[in-house]
Amino acid sequence: MPNNPTGRALRLLSLLQTHRFWQCGELAARLEVTERTVRRDVDRLRALGYPIDSESGKYGGYRLETGAHVPPLIVDDDEAVAIAVGLRCAAEAAIDGMEETSLRALTKIESLLPHRLRRRVSALSSNVTPLRRTADDAVIDPEALALLAAACRDREHVRFDYRRGDGGDGRRSVEPHGLVTAGRRWYLAAWDRDRGDWRTFRLDRIRSVRPTGGHFDSRVIPGGGAAALVASSLGPEPNSRAATLIVHTTFAELEGALRWFDHTLIETTPALCRVRIRDADLGRLAMAVTRIALTGPVEVVEPPELADIVRSLATHLKQDA
């Protein structure tokens, strides 16, 4: 790769498309070239139309401009597999219309993958079985989800109709503070204006979301945030499963992957992180391990059955690579 200018430029573009600031020395180390070569490759990308900002000086470097129109994105092998796996998981989401949309996108992505990557994605699909929705898993209105997410962001009052657990209906006026996923369920953490207290609401029971136009000041959610509030309202999950992992990477590299999963960081050192992840379904735990493995080598400490699935999956991926 270092001696192939085209391949090296594509790898450089893949790094820049994270939109983080890269010091020139960091890029040179990643690409195993000199800083002078990095500067030449940046000039090549600029000539192709990629808007790249630069900062000079001892700690100077490069960043791809945010929000600018750029040519098609470039992804590496691991990123392509991660996109395909993510779309397959999204097809199982309890959001109305998401299954069809995700499968259409997945079909397009898989048709563009080279044979070796299609085999890797196929190995993941054939060896991990998601837990299908049961009859009581009502789907979520995507428009309501979008409106509530915007209201959380903009700190805007909303009203909606809500079906309680006992089947009764009511109307709520709330200050929405955060959305939380728990397995296949989505929840809204909000300050209930009529009751003067915090409440959590299942999104599949929410209908007719209406922003009222009024705004509110953000409140401190008790217990440590929206996720903690929802966890407290749900109580312990009798069928929840936990897995302990050792990930051989820094926490800075791992942090972005962990935000997608219910997790507890047990230990972190400069060389590894010990973490516990939780889900009600063993198949989704295996999917979580594959996502986390993109950040560094993973050891499954427990449970043994998850370790067996991951070893089997690794064997198939090695054969199909």
Short mmCIF file of C-alpha atoms in Angstrom, two decimals:
data_model
loop_
_atom_site.label_atom_id
_atom_site.label_comp_id
_atom_site.label_asym_id
_atom_site.label_seq_id
_atom_site.Cartn_x
_atom_site.Cartn_y
_atom_site.Cartn_z
CA MET A 1 0.00 0.00 0.00
CA PRO A 2 2.69 2.63 0.86
CA ASN A 3 4.33 2.20 -2.59
CA ASN A 4 1.02 2.35 -4.47
CA PRO A 5 0.09 6.05 -4.88
CA THR A 6 -3.54 5.33 -5.84
CA GLY A 7 -4.16 2.87 -3.03
CA ARG A 8 -2.39 5.15 -0.58
CA ALA A 9 -4.49 8.14 -1.63
CA LEU A 10 -7.69 6.12 -1.12
CA ARG A 11 -6.51 5.08 2.35
CA LEU A 12 -5.71 8.74 3.15
CA LEU A 13 -9.17 9.77 1.96
CA SER A 14 -10.75 7.08 4.15
CA LEU A 15 -8.96 8.52 7.19
CA LEU A 16 -9.89 12.12 6.35
CA GLN A 17 -13.55 11.21 5.90
CA THR A 18 -13.83 10.68 9.66
CA HIS A 19 -13.81 14.52 9.75
CA ARG A 20 -11.43 14.57 12.69
CA PHE A 21 -8.28 16.69 12.64
CA TRP A 22 -5.22 14.61 11.74
CA GLN A 23 -1.73 15.83 12.47
CA CYS A 24 0.56 15.29 9.50
CA GLY A 25 2.78 13.00 11.58
CA GLU A 26 -0.21 10.81 12.52
CA LEU A 27 -1.17 10.37 8.88
CA ALA A 28 2.42 9.56 7.93
CA ALA A 29 2.58 6.89 10.63
CA ARG A 30 -0.75 5.36 9.57
CA LEU A 31 0.27 5.26 5.91
CA GLU A 32 3.89 4.27 6.65
CA VAL A 33 5.27 7.10 4.55
CA THR A 34 7.04 10.42 5.12
CA GLU A 35 5.24 13.65 5.93
CA ARG A 36 6.39 14.99 2.57
CA THR A 37 4.56 12.13 0.85
CA VAL A 38 1.42 12.91 2.87
CA ARG A 39 1.53 16.51 1.66
CA ARG A 40 1.86 15.37 -1.97
CA ASP A 41 -1.08 12.96 -1.56
CA VAL A 42 -3.21 15.73 -0.04
CA ASP A 43 -2.44 17.89 -3.07
CA ARG A 44 -3.57 15.02 -5.34
CA LEU A 45 -6.89 14.74 -3.49
CA ARG A 46 -7.41 18.50 -3.69
CA ALA A 47 -6.82 18.32 -7.46
CA LEU A 48 -9.62 15.70 -7.63
CA GLY A 49 -12.03 18.09 -5.94
CA TYR A 50 -11.83 17.09 -2.27
CA PRO A 51 -11.87 20.25 -0.07
CA ILE A 52 -9.20 19.65 2.58
CA ASP A 53 -8.38 22.25 5.23
CA SER A 54 -4.83 22.48 6.53
CA GLU A 55 -3.06 24.04 9.49
CA SER A 56 0.65 24.82 9.39
CA GLY A 57 3.20 24.73 12.14
CA LYS A 58 4.76 22.10 14.38
CA TYR A 59 1.38 20.50 15.14
CA GLY A 60 -0.17 21.23 11.77
CA GLY A 61 -2.32 18.79 9.90
CA TYR A 62 -5.40 18.23 7.79
CA ARG A 63 -9.16 17.90 8.01
CA LEU A 64 -11.81 17.29 5.34
CA GLU A 65 -14.16 20.27 5.25
CA THR A 66 -17.50 19.62 6.96
CA GLY A 67 -20.71 20.09 5.05
CA ALA A 68 -19.00 20.53 1.70
CA HIS A 69 -20.02 18.69 -1.45
CA VAL A 70 -17.49 15.94 -2.02
CA PRO A 71 -17.16 13.09 -4.52
CA PRO A 72 -18.47 9.64 -3.44
CA LEU A 73 -17.29 8.30 -0.10
CA ILE A 74 -14.53 5.72 0.07
CA VAL A 75 -14.72 2.97 2.70
CA ASP A 76 -12.23 0.26 3.55
CA ASP A 77 -13.01 -3.45 3.93
CA ASP A 78 -13.88 -3.34 7.64
CA GLU A 79 -16.07 -0.25 7.16
CA ALA A 80 -17.94 -1.89 4.26
CA VAL A 81 -18.65 -4.98 6.36
CA ALA A 82 -19.74 -2.78 9.30
CA ILE A 83 -22.21 -0.91 7.05
CA ALA A 84 -23.68 -4.15 5.74
CA VAL A 85 -24.02 -5.63 9.24
CA GLY A 86 -25.56 -2.41 10.53
CA LEU A 87 -28.15 -2.38 7.75
CA ARG A 88 -29.04 -6.01 8.44
CA CYS A 89 -29.55 -5.16 12.13
CA ALA A 90 -31.60 -2.09 11.17
CA ALA A 91 -33.90 -4.38 9.18
CA GLU A 92 -34.90 -5.92 12.52
CA ALA A 93 -35.69 -2.55 14.12
CA ALA A 94 -39.21 -1.97 15.45
CA ILE A 95 -39.71 1.12 13.28
CA ASP A 96 -42.45 1.20 10.70
CA GLY A 97 -41.00 0.91 7.17
CA MET A 98 -37.42 0.44 8.38
CA GLU A 99 -37.21 -3.23 7.36
CA GLU A 100 -37.97 -2.63 3.68
CA THR A 101 -35.79 0.49 3.48
CA SER A 102 -32.83 -1.20 5.18
CA LEU A 103 -33.07 -4.30 2.99
CA ARG A 104 -33.18 -2.16 -0.17
CA ALA A 105 -30.06 -0.30 0.96
CA LEU A 106 -28.37 -3.57 1.97
CA THR A 107 -29.06 -5.07 -1.47
CA LYS A 108 -27.40 -2.07 -3.11
CA ILE A 109 -24.38 -2.21 -0.80
CA GLU A 110 -23.89 -5.97 -1.17
CA SER A 111 -24.07 -5.73 -4.97
CA LEU A 112 -21.07 -3.36 -4.85
CA LEU A 113 -18.96 -5.49 -2.51
CA PRO A 114 -16.14 -7.61 -3.95
CA HIS A 115 -16.60 -11.36 -3.68
CA ARG A 116 -14.37 -11.76 -0.60
CA LEU A 117 -16.40 -9.18 1.37
CA ARG A 118 -19.76 -10.61 0.28
CA ARG A 119 -18.61 -13.95 1.72
CA ARG A 120 -17.71 -12.27 5.03
CA VAL A 121 -21.11 -10.59 5.24
CA SER A 122 -22.79 -13.87 4.31
CA ALA A 123 -20.90 -15.64 7.12
CA LEU A 124 -22.20 -13.09 9.62
CA SER A 125 -25.77 -13.42 8.34
CA SER A 126 -25.82 -17.22 8.37
CA ASN A 127 -24.26 -17.64 11.81
CA VAL A 128 -26.10 -14.96 13.81
CA THR A 129 -29.86 -15.29 14.22
CA PRO A 130 -31.74 -12.26 15.61
CA LEU A 131 -34.69 -12.73 17.94
CA ARG A 132 -37.77 -11.92 15.86
CA ARG A 133 -40.47 -9.59 17.09
CA THR A 134 -43.35 -11.11 18.96
CA ALA A 135 -46.94 -10.11 18.38
CA ASP A 136 -46.96 -7.48 21.11
CA ASP A 137 -43.93 -5.66 19.69
CA ALA A 138 -45.83 -2.76 18.12
CA VAL A 139 -43.83 -0.74 15.63
CA ILE A 140 -42.87 2.91 16.03
CA ASP A 141 -44.14 5.70 13.81
CA PRO A 142 -40.97 7.08 12.14
CA GLU A 143 -42.49 10.57 11.88
CA ALA A 144 -43.16 10.61 15.63
CA LEU A 145 -39.59 9.43 16.25
CA ALA A 146 -38.20 12.25 14.11
CA LEU A 147 -40.40 14.89 15.77
CA LEU A 148 -39.44 13.77 19.27
CA ALA A 149 -35.72 13.68 18.40
CA ALA A 150 -35.96 17.24 17.06
CA ALA A 151 -37.88 18.34 20.17
CA CYS A 152 -35.16 16.86 22.42
CA ARG A 153 -32.51 18.71 20.42
CA ASP A 154 -34.37 22.04 20.30
CA ARG A 155 -35.77 21.81 23.87
CA GLU A 156 -39.30 22.32 22.57
CA HIS A 157 -42.55 21.47 24.36
CA VAL A 158 -44.64 18.72 22.77
CA ARG A 159 -48.07 17.17 23.25
CA PHE A 160 -49.06 13.66 22.25
CA ASP A 161 -51.71 11.02 22.80
CA TYR A 162 -50.50 8.11 24.91
CA ARG A 163 -51.84 4.60 25.46
CA ARG A 164 -51.05 3.46 28.99
CA GLY A 165 -50.04 -0.06 29.96
CA ASP A 166 -53.56 -0.78 31.23
CA GLY A 167 -55.00 0.11 27.80
CA GLY A 168 -56.36 3.52 28.78
CA ASP A 169 -55.69 6.60 26.66
CA GLY A 170 -54.61 10.06 27.71
CA ARG A 171 -52.97 13.23 26.49
CA ARG A 172 -49.57 14.34 27.75
CA SER A 173 -47.73 17.65 27.68
CA VAL A 174 -44.00 17.15 28.24
CA GLU A 175 -40.52 18.58 28.04
CA PRO A 176 -38.62 15.88 26.08
CA HIS A 177 -35.01 15.37 27.17
CA GLY A 178 -33.79 12.16 25.53
CA LEU A 179 -34.55 9.01 23.56
CA VAL A 180 -33.34 5.64 24.81
CA THR A 181 -33.28 2.21 23.14
CA ALA A 182 -33.59 -0.91 25.26
CA GLY A 183 -33.50 -4.05 23.17
CA ARG A 184 -36.26 -3.61 20.58
CA ARG A 185 -38.06 -0.92 22.59
CA TRP A 186 -37.67 2.86 22.29
CA TYR A 187 -38.41 5.18 25.21
CA LEU A 188 -38.75 8.91 25.71
CA ALA A 189 -37.38 10.44 28.92
CA ALA A 190 -39.34 13.62 29.64
CA TRP A 191 -40.51 16.03 32.31
CA ASP A 192 -44.30 15.67 32.55
CA ARG A 193 -45.62 19.23 32.89
CA ASP A 194 -49.02 18.20 34.24
CA ARG A 195 -47.64 15.85 36.90
CA GLY A 196 -44.58 17.93 37.73
CA ASP A 197 -42.26 14.91 37.64
CA TRP A 198 -40.07 12.80 35.37
CA ARG A 199 -41.76 10.13 33.28
CA THR A 200 -40.73 7.60 30.64
CA PHE A 201 -42.93 6.78 27.64
CA ARG A 202 -42.79 3.88 25.21
CA LEU A 203 -42.64 5.26 21.69
CA ASP A 204 -44.81 2.53 20.20
CA ARG A 205 -47.65 3.81 22.45
CA ILE A 206 -47.23 7.45 21.39
CA ARG A 207 -49.47 8.90 18.69
CA SER A 208 -50.16 12.36 17.20
CA VAL A 209 -46.99 14.16 18.34
CA ARG A 210 -47.52 17.92 18.16
CA PRO A 211 -44.78 20.48 18.94
CA THR A 212 -46.40 23.44 20.68
CA GLY A 213 -43.78 26.04 19.79
CA GLY A 214 -42.80 26.82 23.39
CA HIS A 215 -39.26 26.16 24.61
CA PHE A 216 -37.84 25.15 27.97
CA ASP A 217 -34.55 25.20 29.85
CA SER A 218 -32.81 21.85 30.13
CA ARG A 219 -33.23 20.07 33.48
CA VAL A 220 -30.84 17.69 35.21
CA ILE A 221 -32.20 14.17 34.80
CA PRO A 222 -31.98 12.26 38.11
CA GLY A 223 -29.87 9.15 38.35
CA GLY A 224 -27.29 10.14 35.74
CA GLY A 225 -29.20 10.77 32.53
CA ALA A 226 -31.98 9.54 30.26
CA ALA A 227 -30.70 5.96 30.07
CA ALA A 228 -30.51 5.68 33.87
CA LEU A 229 -34.05 7.07 34.21
CA VAL A 230 -35.41 4.51 31.76
CA ALA A 231 -33.47 1.67 33.38
CA SER A 232 -34.87 2.66 36.77
CA SER A 233 -38.43 2.74 35.44
CA LEU A 234 -38.09 -0.66 33.78
CA GLY A 235 -36.48 -2.41 36.74
CA PRO A 236 -34.23 -5.45 36.35
CA GLU A 237 -34.69 -7.54 33.21
CA PRO A 238 -35.20 -11.18 34.16
CA ASN A 239 -34.03 -12.40 30.76
CA SER A 240 -31.11 -10.00 30.36
CA ARG A 241 -27.79 -11.60 29.46
CA ALA A 242 -24.37 -10.13 30.12
CA ALA A 243 -21.02 -10.76 28.48
CA THR A 244 -17.57 -9.81 29.71
CA LEU A 245 -15.06 -8.85 27.03
CA ILE A 246 -11.40 -7.89 26.92
CA VAL A 247 -10.73 -5.55 24.01
CA HIS A 248 -7.11 -4.94 23.09
CA THR A 249 -7.32 -1.25 22.25
CA THR A 250 -7.44 2.11 23.98
CA PHE A 251 -10.66 3.45 25.46
CA ALA A 252 -10.47 6.39 23.04
CA GLU A 253 -10.75 3.93 20.13
CA LEU A 254 -13.43 1.81 21.84
CA GLU A 255 -15.66 4.59 23.16
CA GLY A 256 -17.45 5.26 19.88
CA ALA A 257 -18.47 1.60 19.47
CA LEU A 258 -19.65 1.20 23.07
CA ARG A 259 -22.20 4.00 22.83
CA TRP A 260 -24.44 1.69 20.77
CA PHE A 261 -24.71 -0.93 23.52
CA ASP A 262 -25.79 -1.26 27.14
CA HIS A 263 -22.38 -1.53 28.78
CA THR A 264 -20.27 -1.04 31.89
CA LEU A 265 -16.57 -0.26 31.66
CA ILE A 266 -14.82 -2.42 34.25
CA GLU A 267 -11.16 -1.65 33.67
CA THR A 268 -9.07 0.33 31.24
CA THR A 269 -5.30 0.46 30.67
CA PRO A 270 -3.22 1.95 27.85
CA ALA A 271 -3.26 -1.47 26.14
CA LEU A 272 -6.73 -2.93 26.79
CA CYS A 273 -10.24 -2.42 28.12
CA ARG A 274 -12.37 -4.86 30.11
CA VAL A 275 -16.07 -4.21 29.51
CA ARG A 276 -19.42 -5.84 30.24
CA ILE A 277 -22.18 -5.62 27.63
CA ARG A 278 -25.83 -6.63 28.10
CA ASP A 279 -28.73 -7.70 25.90
CA ALA A 280 -31.69 -10.03 26.20
CA ASP A 281 -30.65 -11.94 23.06
CA LEU A 282 -27.45 -13.96 22.58
CA GLY A 283 -27.48 -13.30 18.84
CA ARG A 284 -27.44 -9.54 19.35
CA LEU A 285 -24.58 -9.93 21.83
CA ALA A 286 -22.65 -11.70 19.07
CA MET A 287 -23.46 -8.82 16.71
CA ALA A 288 -22.17 -6.42 19.37
CA VAL A 289 -18.90 -8.35 19.58
CA THR A 290 -18.41 -8.09 15.79
CA ARG A 291 -18.96 -4.32 15.96
CA ILE A 292 -16.58 -3.90 18.88
CA ALA A 293 -13.99 -6.10 17.13
CA LEU A 294 -13.59 -3.38 14.49
CA THR A 295 -11.75 -1.34 17.15
CA GLY A 296 -9.31 -4.09 18.18
CA PRO A 297 -8.89 -7.81 19.00
CA VAL A 298 -11.60 -9.11 21.35
CA GLU A 299 -11.54 -11.93 23.91
CA VAL A 300 -14.88 -13.22 25.22
CA VAL A 301 -14.35 -14.01 28.90
CA GLU A 302 -17.94 -15.09 29.52
CA PRO A 303 -20.48 -16.57 28.89
CA PRO A 304 -19.03 -19.76 27.32
CA GLU A 305 -21.86 -20.08 24.77
CA LEU A 306 -21.11 -16.61 23.38
CA ALA A 307 -17.42 -17.48 23.18
CA ASP A 308 -18.36 -20.60 21.16
CA ILE A 309 -20.45 -18.52 18.72
CA VAL A 310 -17.66 -15.97 18.27
CA ARG A 311 -15.05 -18.70 17.68
CA SER A 312 -17.30 -20.33 15.09
CA LEU A 313 -17.91 -16.98 13.45
CA ALA A 314 -14.18 -16.20 13.37
CA THR A 315 -13.50 -19.56 11.72
CA HIS A 316 -16.06 -18.87 9.00
CA LEU A 317 -14.73 -15.37 8.40
CA LYS A 318 -11.17 -16.70 8.11
CA GLN A 319 -12.28 -19.35 5.61
CA ASP A 320 -14.29 -16.85 3.57
CA ALA A 321 -11.78 -14.01 3.59
#
